[in-house]
mmCIF file of C-alpha atoms in Angstrom:
data_model
loop_
_atom_site.group_PDB
_atom_site.id
_atom_site.type_symbol
_atom_site.label_atom_id
_atom_site.label_comp_id
_atom_site.label_asym_id
_atom_site.label_seq_id
_atom_site.Cartn_x
_atom_site.Cartn_y
_atom_site.Cartn_z
ATOM 1 C CA MET A 27 12.292 13.331 17.365
ATOM 2 C CA GLY A 28 11.557 16.894 18.883
ATOM 3 C CA GLN A 29 8.146 17.207 17.082
ATOM 4 C CA ALA A 30 6.592 14.639 18.723
ATOM 5 C CA LYS A 31 7.489 16.689 22.099
ATOM 6 C CA SER A 32 5.938 19.628 20.912
ATOM 7 C CA ARG A 33 2.672 17.875 20.269
ATOM 8 C CA GLY A 34 2.325 16.792 23.508
ATOM 9 C CA SER A 35 3.414 13.571 25.703
ATOM 10 C CA ARG A 36 2.688 10.452 24.370
ATOM 11 C CA ALA A 37 -0.852 9.755 26.461
ATOM 12 C CA GLU A 38 -1.931 13.167 24.735
ATOM 13 C CA ARG A 39 -1.081 12.220 21.244
ATOM 14 C CA VAL A 40 -2.641 8.847 21.870
ATOM 15 C CA ALA A 41 -5.769 10.678 23.189
ATOM 16 C CA GLN A 42 -5.791 13.027 20.078
ATOM 17 C CA ALA A 43 -5.581 9.909 17.902
ATOM 18 C CA HIS A 44 -8.696 8.009 19.365
ATOM 19 C CA ALA A 45 -10.505 11.600 19.274
ATOM 20 C CA ARG A 46 -9.921 11.589 15.276
ATOM 21 C CA ILE A 47 -10.752 8.088 14.991
ATOM 22 C CA GLU A 48 -14.413 8.718 17.366
ATOM 23 C CA ALA A 49 -14.951 11.822 15.272
ATOM 24 C CA SER A 50 -15.142 9.820 12.065
ATOM 25 C CA ARG A 51 -17.681 6.863 13.876
ATOM 26 C CA PRO A 52 -20.598 6.779 11.831
ATOM 27 C CA GLU A 53 -24.162 6.968 13.650
ATOM 28 C CA MET A 54 -24.968 3.933 11.485
ATOM 29 C CA LEU A 55 -24.382 1.850 9.003
ATOM 30 C CA VAL A 56 -26.796 0.110 6.452
ATOM 31 C CA CYS A 57 -26.584 -3.483 6.244
ATOM 32 C CA ASN A 58 -25.088 -4.609 2.459
ATOM 33 C CA SER A 59 -27.317 -7.816 2.903
ATOM 34 C CA CYS A 60 -30.802 -6.899 3.886
ATOM 35 C CA SER A 61 -30.782 -3.048 4.082
ATOM 36 C CA ALA A 62 -31.508 -2.873 7.896
ATOM 37 C CA ASP A 63 -29.463 -0.284 10.390
ATOM 38 C CA VAL A 64 -26.623 -1.431 11.969
ATOM 39 C CA SER A 65 -25.868 0.523 14.944
ATOM 40 C CA ASP A 66 -23.288 -1.797 16.926
ATOM 41 C CA ILE A 67 -20.150 -0.661 15.334
ATOM 42 C CA HIS A 68 -16.630 -1.250 16.194
ATOM 43 C CA PRO A 69 -13.688 0.182 14.965
ATOM 44 C CA VAL A 70 -11.106 -1.916 13.338
ATOM 45 C CA SER A 71 -7.215 -1.387 13.293
ATOM 46 C CA THR A 72 -5.801 0.332 10.593
ATOM 47 C CA ARG A 73 -2.219 -0.203 11.411
ATOM 48 C CA GLY A 74 -0.057 -0.917 8.362
ATOM 49 C CA LEU A 75 -2.840 0.136 5.643
ATOM 50 C CA THR A 76 -1.627 3.422 4.149
ATOM 51 C CA GLY A 77 -4.034 6.026 3.196
ATOM 52 C CA ILE A 78 -6.450 4.759 5.365
ATOM 53 C CA ASP A 79 -7.590 6.945 8.186
ATOM 54 C CA ALA A 80 -10.274 4.857 9.899
ATOM 55 C CA ILE A 81 -12.195 1.403 9.348
ATOM 56 C CA TRP A 82 -15.392 0.784 11.063
ATOM 57 C CA MET A 83 -17.297 -2.700 11.138
ATOM 58 C CA GLY A 84 -21.096 -3.403 11.987
ATOM 59 C CA ARG A 85 -22.547 -6.974 12.609
ATOM 60 C CA CYS A 86 -26.057 -7.175 11.157
ATOM 61 C CA ALA A 87 -29.188 -9.402 12.969
ATOM 62 C CA CYS A 88 -28.962 -10.976 10.031
ATOM 63 C CA GLY A 89 -25.786 -12.324 10.733
ATOM 64 C CA ASN A 90 -23.647 -10.436 8.028
ATOM 65 C CA THR A 91 -21.084 -7.687 8.376
ATOM 66 C CA THR A 92 -20.878 -4.463 7.005
ATOM 67 C CA PHE A 93 -17.455 -2.225 6.955
ATOM 68 C CA ALA A 94 -17.294 1.460 6.196
ATOM 69 C CA ALA A 95 -13.864 3.012 5.700
ATOM 70 C CA ALA A 96 -12.349 7.010 5.722
ATOM 71 C CA GLY A 97 -9.234 8.110 4.083
ATOM 72 C CA LYS A 98 -7.720 8.482 0.830
ATOM 73 C CA PRO A 99 -10.033 7.390 -2.166
ATOM 74 C CA GLN A 100 -7.509 4.758 -3.982
ATOM 75 C CA ALA A 101 -6.847 3.186 -0.681
ATOM 76 C CA VAL A 102 -10.495 3.157 0.352
ATOM 77 C CA GLN A 103 -11.259 1.466 -2.958
ATOM 78 C CA ALA A 104 -8.214 -0.758 -2.320
ATOM 79 C CA PHE A 105 -9.645 -1.899 0.760
ATOM 80 C CA PHE A 106 -12.829 -2.808 -0.590
ATOM 81 C CA ASP A 107 -11.681 -4.598 -3.570
ATOM 82 C CA ALA A 108 -9.519 -6.942 -1.225
ATOM 83 C CA LEU A 109 -12.566 -7.584 0.847
ATOM 84 C CA ALA A 110 -14.321 -8.656 -2.167
ATOM 85 C CA GLY A 111 -11.957 -10.747 -3.318
ATOM 86 C CA GLU A 112 -11.109 -12.520 -0.219
ATOM 87 C CA ALA A 113 -13.018 -15.538 -0.502
ATOM 88 C CA GLU A 114 -13.105 -16.155 3.639
ATOM 89 C CA LEU A 115 -12.977 -13.201 5.251
ATOM 90 C CA GLN A 116 -11.216 -13.658 9.066
ATOM 91 C CA LEU A 117 -13.726 -11.890 11.039
ATOM 92 C CA GLY A 118 -13.764 -11.788 15.167
ATOM 93 C CA SER A 119 -13.690 -9.711 18.240
ATOM 94 C CA GLN A 120 -11.696 -6.555 18.215
ATOM 95 C CA SER A 121 -10.590 -4.262 21.441
ATOM 96 C CA LYS A 122 -12.342 -0.985 21.726
ATOM 97 C CA ASP A 123 -9.032 0.505 20.443
ATOM 98 C CA GLY A 124 -8.264 -2.033 18.026
ATOM 99 C CA SER A 125 -5.009 -3.061 19.029
ATOM 100 C CA ARG A 126 -5.951 -6.547 19.641
ATOM 101 C CA HIS A 127 -8.135 -9.002 17.291
ATOM 102 C CA ASP A 128 -9.271 -12.443 18.548
ATOM 103 C CA PRO A 129 -10.622 -14.458 15.125
ATOM 104 C CA LEU A 130 -14.057 -16.190 15.559
#
């Protein structure tokens, strides 16, 4: 517990975490379906996903969703394998800080 105090207050640690995530934000994604540029990109919560540092989701004008992930290679590959194997992916809107998800 003493280590948390040396890293700053809770608010400072939260701000540092948000800054790390924001630093990994891609400028744009390329749609996996139509290859168009996707600039409307939002963070996705990585809570409970060991080895994943950040996940970004963008919705293309064609209606498809494209993801980008950063972290340990095995964890990122497992994330994309899980997406590919999911018959019905539950998408929706997520709060800017990634703490709340409202399914479509």
